[in-house]
Short mmCIF file of C-alpha atoms in Angstrom, two decimals:
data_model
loop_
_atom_site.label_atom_id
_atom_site.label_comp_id
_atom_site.label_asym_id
_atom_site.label_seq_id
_atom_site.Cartn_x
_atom_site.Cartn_y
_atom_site.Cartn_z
CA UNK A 1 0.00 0.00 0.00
CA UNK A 2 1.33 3.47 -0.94
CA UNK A 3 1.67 6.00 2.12
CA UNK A 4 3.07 9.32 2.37
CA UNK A 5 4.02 10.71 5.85
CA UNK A 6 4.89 14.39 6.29
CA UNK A 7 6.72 15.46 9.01
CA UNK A 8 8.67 18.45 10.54
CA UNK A 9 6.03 21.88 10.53
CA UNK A 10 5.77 23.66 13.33
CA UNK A 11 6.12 27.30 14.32
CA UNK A 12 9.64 28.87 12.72
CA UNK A 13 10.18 32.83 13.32
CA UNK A 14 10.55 34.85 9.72
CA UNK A 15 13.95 34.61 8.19
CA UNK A 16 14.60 30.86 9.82
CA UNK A 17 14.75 27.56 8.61
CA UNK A 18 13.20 24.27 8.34
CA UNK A 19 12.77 20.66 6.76
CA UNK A 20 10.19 19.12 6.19
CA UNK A 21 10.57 15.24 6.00
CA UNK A 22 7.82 12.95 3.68
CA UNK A 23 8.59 9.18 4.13
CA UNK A 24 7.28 6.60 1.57
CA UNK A 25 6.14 3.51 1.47
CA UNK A 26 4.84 1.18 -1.00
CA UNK A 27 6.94 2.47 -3.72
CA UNK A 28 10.26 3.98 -4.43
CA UNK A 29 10.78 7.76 -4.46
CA UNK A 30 13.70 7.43 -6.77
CA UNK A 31 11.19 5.52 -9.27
CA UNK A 32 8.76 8.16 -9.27
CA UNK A 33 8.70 12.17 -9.75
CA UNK A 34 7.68 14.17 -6.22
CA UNK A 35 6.47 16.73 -5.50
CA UNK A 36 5.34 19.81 -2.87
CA UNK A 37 2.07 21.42 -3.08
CA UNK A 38 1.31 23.72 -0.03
CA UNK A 39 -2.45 25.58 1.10
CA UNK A 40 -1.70 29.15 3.10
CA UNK A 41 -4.73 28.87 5.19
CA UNK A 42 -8.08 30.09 3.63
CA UNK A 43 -6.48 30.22 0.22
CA UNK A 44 -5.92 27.72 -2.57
CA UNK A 45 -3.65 24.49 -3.76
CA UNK A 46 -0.01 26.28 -4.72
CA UNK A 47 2.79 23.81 -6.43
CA UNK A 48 5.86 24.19 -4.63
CA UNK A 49 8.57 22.37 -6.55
CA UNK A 50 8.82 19.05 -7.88
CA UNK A 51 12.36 16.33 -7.67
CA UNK A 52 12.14 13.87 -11.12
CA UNK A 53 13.88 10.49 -10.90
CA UNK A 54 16.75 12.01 -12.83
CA UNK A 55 17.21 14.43 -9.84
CA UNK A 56 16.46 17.22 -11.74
CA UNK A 57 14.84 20.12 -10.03
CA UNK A 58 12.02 22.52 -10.24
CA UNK A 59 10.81 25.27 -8.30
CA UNK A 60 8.08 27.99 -8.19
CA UNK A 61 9.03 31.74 -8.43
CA UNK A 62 8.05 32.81 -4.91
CA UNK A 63 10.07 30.27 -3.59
CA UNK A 64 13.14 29.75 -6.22
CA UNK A 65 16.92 30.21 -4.02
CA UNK A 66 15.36 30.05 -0.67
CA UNK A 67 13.54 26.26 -0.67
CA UNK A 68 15.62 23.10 -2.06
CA UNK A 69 14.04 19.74 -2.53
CA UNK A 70 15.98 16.54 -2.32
CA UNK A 71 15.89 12.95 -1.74
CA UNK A 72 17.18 10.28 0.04
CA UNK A 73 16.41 6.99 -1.76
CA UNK A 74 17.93 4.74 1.19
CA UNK A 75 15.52 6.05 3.46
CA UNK A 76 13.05 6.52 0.95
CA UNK A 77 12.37 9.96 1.97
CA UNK A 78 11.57 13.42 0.09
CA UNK A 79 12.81 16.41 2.01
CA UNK A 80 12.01 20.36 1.75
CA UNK A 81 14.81 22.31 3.02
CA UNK A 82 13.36 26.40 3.55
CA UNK A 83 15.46 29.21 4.25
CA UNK A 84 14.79 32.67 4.99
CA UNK A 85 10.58 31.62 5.52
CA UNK A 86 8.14 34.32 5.58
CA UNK A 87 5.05 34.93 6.62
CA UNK A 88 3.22 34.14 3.32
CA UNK A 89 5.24 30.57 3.86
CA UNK A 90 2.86 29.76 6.32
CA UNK A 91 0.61 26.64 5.20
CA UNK A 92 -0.51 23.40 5.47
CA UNK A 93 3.35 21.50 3.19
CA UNK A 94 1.68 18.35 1.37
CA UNK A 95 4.18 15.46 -0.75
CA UNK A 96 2.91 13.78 -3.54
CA UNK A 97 3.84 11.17 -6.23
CA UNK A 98 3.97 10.64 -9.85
CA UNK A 99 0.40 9.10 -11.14
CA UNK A 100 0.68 5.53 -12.93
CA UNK A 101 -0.29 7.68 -16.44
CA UNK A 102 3.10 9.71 -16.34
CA UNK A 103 1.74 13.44 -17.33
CA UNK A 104 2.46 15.16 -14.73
CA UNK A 105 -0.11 14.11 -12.56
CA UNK A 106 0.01 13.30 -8.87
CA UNK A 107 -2.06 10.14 -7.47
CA UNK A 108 -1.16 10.08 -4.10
CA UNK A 109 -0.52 12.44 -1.42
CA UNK A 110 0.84 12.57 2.17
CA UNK A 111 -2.04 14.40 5.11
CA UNK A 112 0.00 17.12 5.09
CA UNK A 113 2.53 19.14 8.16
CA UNK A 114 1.18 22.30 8.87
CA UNK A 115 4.13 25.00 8.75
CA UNK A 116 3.70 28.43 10.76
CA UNK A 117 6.17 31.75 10.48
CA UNK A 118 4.63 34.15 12.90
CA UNK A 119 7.13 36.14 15.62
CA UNK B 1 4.69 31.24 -16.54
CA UNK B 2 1.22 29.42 -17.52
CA UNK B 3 -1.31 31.07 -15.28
CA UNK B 4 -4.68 28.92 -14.80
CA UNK B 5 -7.91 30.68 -14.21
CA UNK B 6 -11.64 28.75 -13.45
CA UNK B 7 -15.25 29.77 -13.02
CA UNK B 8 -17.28 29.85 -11.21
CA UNK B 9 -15.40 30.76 -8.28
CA UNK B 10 -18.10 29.53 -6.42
CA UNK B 11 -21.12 27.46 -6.98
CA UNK B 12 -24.33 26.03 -4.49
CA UNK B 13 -25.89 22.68 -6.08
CA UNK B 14 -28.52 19.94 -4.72
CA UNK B 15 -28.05 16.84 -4.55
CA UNK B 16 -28.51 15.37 -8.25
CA UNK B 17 -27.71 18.12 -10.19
CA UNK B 18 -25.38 18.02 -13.22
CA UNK B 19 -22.80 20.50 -12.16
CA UNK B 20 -19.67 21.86 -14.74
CA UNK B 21 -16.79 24.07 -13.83
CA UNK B 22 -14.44 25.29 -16.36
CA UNK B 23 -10.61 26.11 -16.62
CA UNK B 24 -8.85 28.05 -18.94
CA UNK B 25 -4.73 28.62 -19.12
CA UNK B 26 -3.13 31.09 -20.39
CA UNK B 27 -1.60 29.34 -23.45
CA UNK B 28 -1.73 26.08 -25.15
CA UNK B 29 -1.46 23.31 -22.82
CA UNK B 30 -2.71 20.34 -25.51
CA UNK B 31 -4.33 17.62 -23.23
CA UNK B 32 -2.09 18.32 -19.89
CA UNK B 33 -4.41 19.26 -17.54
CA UNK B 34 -5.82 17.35 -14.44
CA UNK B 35 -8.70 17.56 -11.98
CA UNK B 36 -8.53 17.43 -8.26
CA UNK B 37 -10.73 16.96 -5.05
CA UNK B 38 -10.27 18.55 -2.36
CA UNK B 39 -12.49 18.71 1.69
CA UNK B 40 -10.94 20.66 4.63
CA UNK B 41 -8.72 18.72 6.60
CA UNK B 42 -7.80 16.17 4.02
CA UNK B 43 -5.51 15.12 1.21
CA UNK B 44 -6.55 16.67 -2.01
CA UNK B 45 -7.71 13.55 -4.78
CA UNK B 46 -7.35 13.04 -8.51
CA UNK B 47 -10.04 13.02 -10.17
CA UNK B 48 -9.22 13.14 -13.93
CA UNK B 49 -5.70 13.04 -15.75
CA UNK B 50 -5.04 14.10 -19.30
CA UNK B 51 -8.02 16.34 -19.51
CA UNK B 52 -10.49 13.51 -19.84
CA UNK B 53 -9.04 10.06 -18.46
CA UNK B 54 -10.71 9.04 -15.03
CA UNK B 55 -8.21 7.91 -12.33
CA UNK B 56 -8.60 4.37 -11.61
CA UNK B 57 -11.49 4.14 -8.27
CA UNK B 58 -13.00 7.38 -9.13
CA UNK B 59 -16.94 7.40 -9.88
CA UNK B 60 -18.11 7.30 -13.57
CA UNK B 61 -19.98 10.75 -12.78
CA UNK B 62 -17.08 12.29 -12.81
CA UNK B 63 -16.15 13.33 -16.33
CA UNK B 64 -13.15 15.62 -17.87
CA UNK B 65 -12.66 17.48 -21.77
CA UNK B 66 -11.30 20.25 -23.09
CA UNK B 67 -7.64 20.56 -25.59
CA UNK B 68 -5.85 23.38 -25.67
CA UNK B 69 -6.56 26.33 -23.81
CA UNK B 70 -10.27 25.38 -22.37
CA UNK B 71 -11.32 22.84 -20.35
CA UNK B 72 -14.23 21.26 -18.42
CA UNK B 73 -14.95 19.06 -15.55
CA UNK B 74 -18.60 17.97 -15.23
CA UNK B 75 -20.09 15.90 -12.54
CA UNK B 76 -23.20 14.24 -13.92
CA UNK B 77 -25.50 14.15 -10.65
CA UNK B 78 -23.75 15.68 -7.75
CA UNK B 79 -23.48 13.34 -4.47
CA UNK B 80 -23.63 14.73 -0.58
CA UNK B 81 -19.96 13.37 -0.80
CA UNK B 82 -18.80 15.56 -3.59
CA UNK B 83 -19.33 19.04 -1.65
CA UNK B 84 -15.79 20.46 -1.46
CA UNK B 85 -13.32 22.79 -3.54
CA UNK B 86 -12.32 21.44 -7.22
CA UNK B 87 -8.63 22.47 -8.96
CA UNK B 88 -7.47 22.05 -12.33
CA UNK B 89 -3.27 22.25 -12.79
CA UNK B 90 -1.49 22.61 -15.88
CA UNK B 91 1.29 19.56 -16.00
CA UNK B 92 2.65 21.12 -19.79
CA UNK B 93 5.26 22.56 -18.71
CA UNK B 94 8.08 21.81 -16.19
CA UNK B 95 5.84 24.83 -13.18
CA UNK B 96 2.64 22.79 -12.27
CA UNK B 97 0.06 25.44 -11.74
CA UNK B 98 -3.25 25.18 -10.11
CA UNK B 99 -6.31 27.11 -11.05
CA UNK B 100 -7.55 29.27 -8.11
CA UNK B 101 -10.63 26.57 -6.91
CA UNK B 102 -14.17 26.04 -7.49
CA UNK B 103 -15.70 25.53 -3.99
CA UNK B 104 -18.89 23.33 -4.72
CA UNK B 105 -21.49 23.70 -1.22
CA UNK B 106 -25.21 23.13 -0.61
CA UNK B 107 -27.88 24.95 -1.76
#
């Protein structure tokens, strides 16, 4: 069975750091593309930046030189690395995989770590 | 950047009515476009890949088209369990944008 577990939110003061942490199971992350899709709360679904099994990278403009997405594929795991977070960081940090039909879409998804920059 | 726009922004149904939102992007994106779920509190859901192919599970009254630029998801007779917010995302190119959300409630 495929799972996807977020972990590492919590509350971060503006201009620290985090990771966030998305274990796997039921498939390997170095098989499939992955991705991060935040929600800032009340708003809608944003795509973060996405890792392909190559290991080439991808990131969206508002968070291109400060976020850096990597894997490690003996553990399995996906990792966000943000530095220098803002408020407008603040969201709910969801993982997700590769779908079986390979265009980009995303078939399963972790619950989600909420991640809070507030002073 | 391919920006991704839908309408309504908003919509209240009943039970059993045929309900379509739409999605446009900002340029060509041929047949690259997908459909998700999403309720408060949980993982969003696919819905539809490739415009119009229906993720394997997913019910039959959900249905996807559109090419190019436009596109449409339609749910045939809307369920209690299908009140929640709806996103298309571009997958053409390599920044996989969402549409702003279509939140579906109760009339």
């Amino acid at each position: 069975e495929v799972q996807l577990v977020e972990t590492g939110g919590g509350l971060i003061q503006p201009g620290g750091s985090l990771r966030l942490s998305c274990a796997a199971s039921g498939f390997s992350v170095s098989t499939k593309y992955m991705n991060w899709v935040r929600q800032a709360p009340g708003k809608g679904l944003e795509w973060v930046s996405i890792i392909y099994s190559s290991g080439t990278t991808y990131y969206a403009d508002s968070v291109r030189g400060r976020f850096t997405i990597s894997r490690d594929d003996s553990k399995n795991t996906l990792y966000l690395q943000m530095n220098s977070l803002r408020a407008e960081d603040t969201a709910v940090y969801y993982c997700s995989r590769e779908g079986d039909g390979g265009s980009g879409e995303t078939d399963f998804w972790g619950q989600g770590t909420l991640v809070t920059v507030s002073t | 950047d391919i920006q991704m726009t839908q309408s309504p922004s908003s919509l209240s149904a009943s039970v059993g009515d045929r309900v379509t939102i739409t999605c446009r992007a900002s340029q060509s994106i041929n047949t690259y476009l997908n459909w998700y779920q999403h309720k408060p509190g949980k993982a969003p859901k696919l819905l539809i890949y490739l415009a119009s192919s229906l993720q394997s599970g997913v019910s039959s009254r959900f249905s996807g088209s559109g090419s190019g630029t436009d596109f449409t998801l339609t749910i045939s007779s809307l369920q209690p369990e299908d009140f929640a917010t709806y996103y298309c995302q571009q997958s053409y190119n390599t920044l996989f944008t969402f549409g702003p959300g279509t939140k579906v409630d109760i009339k």
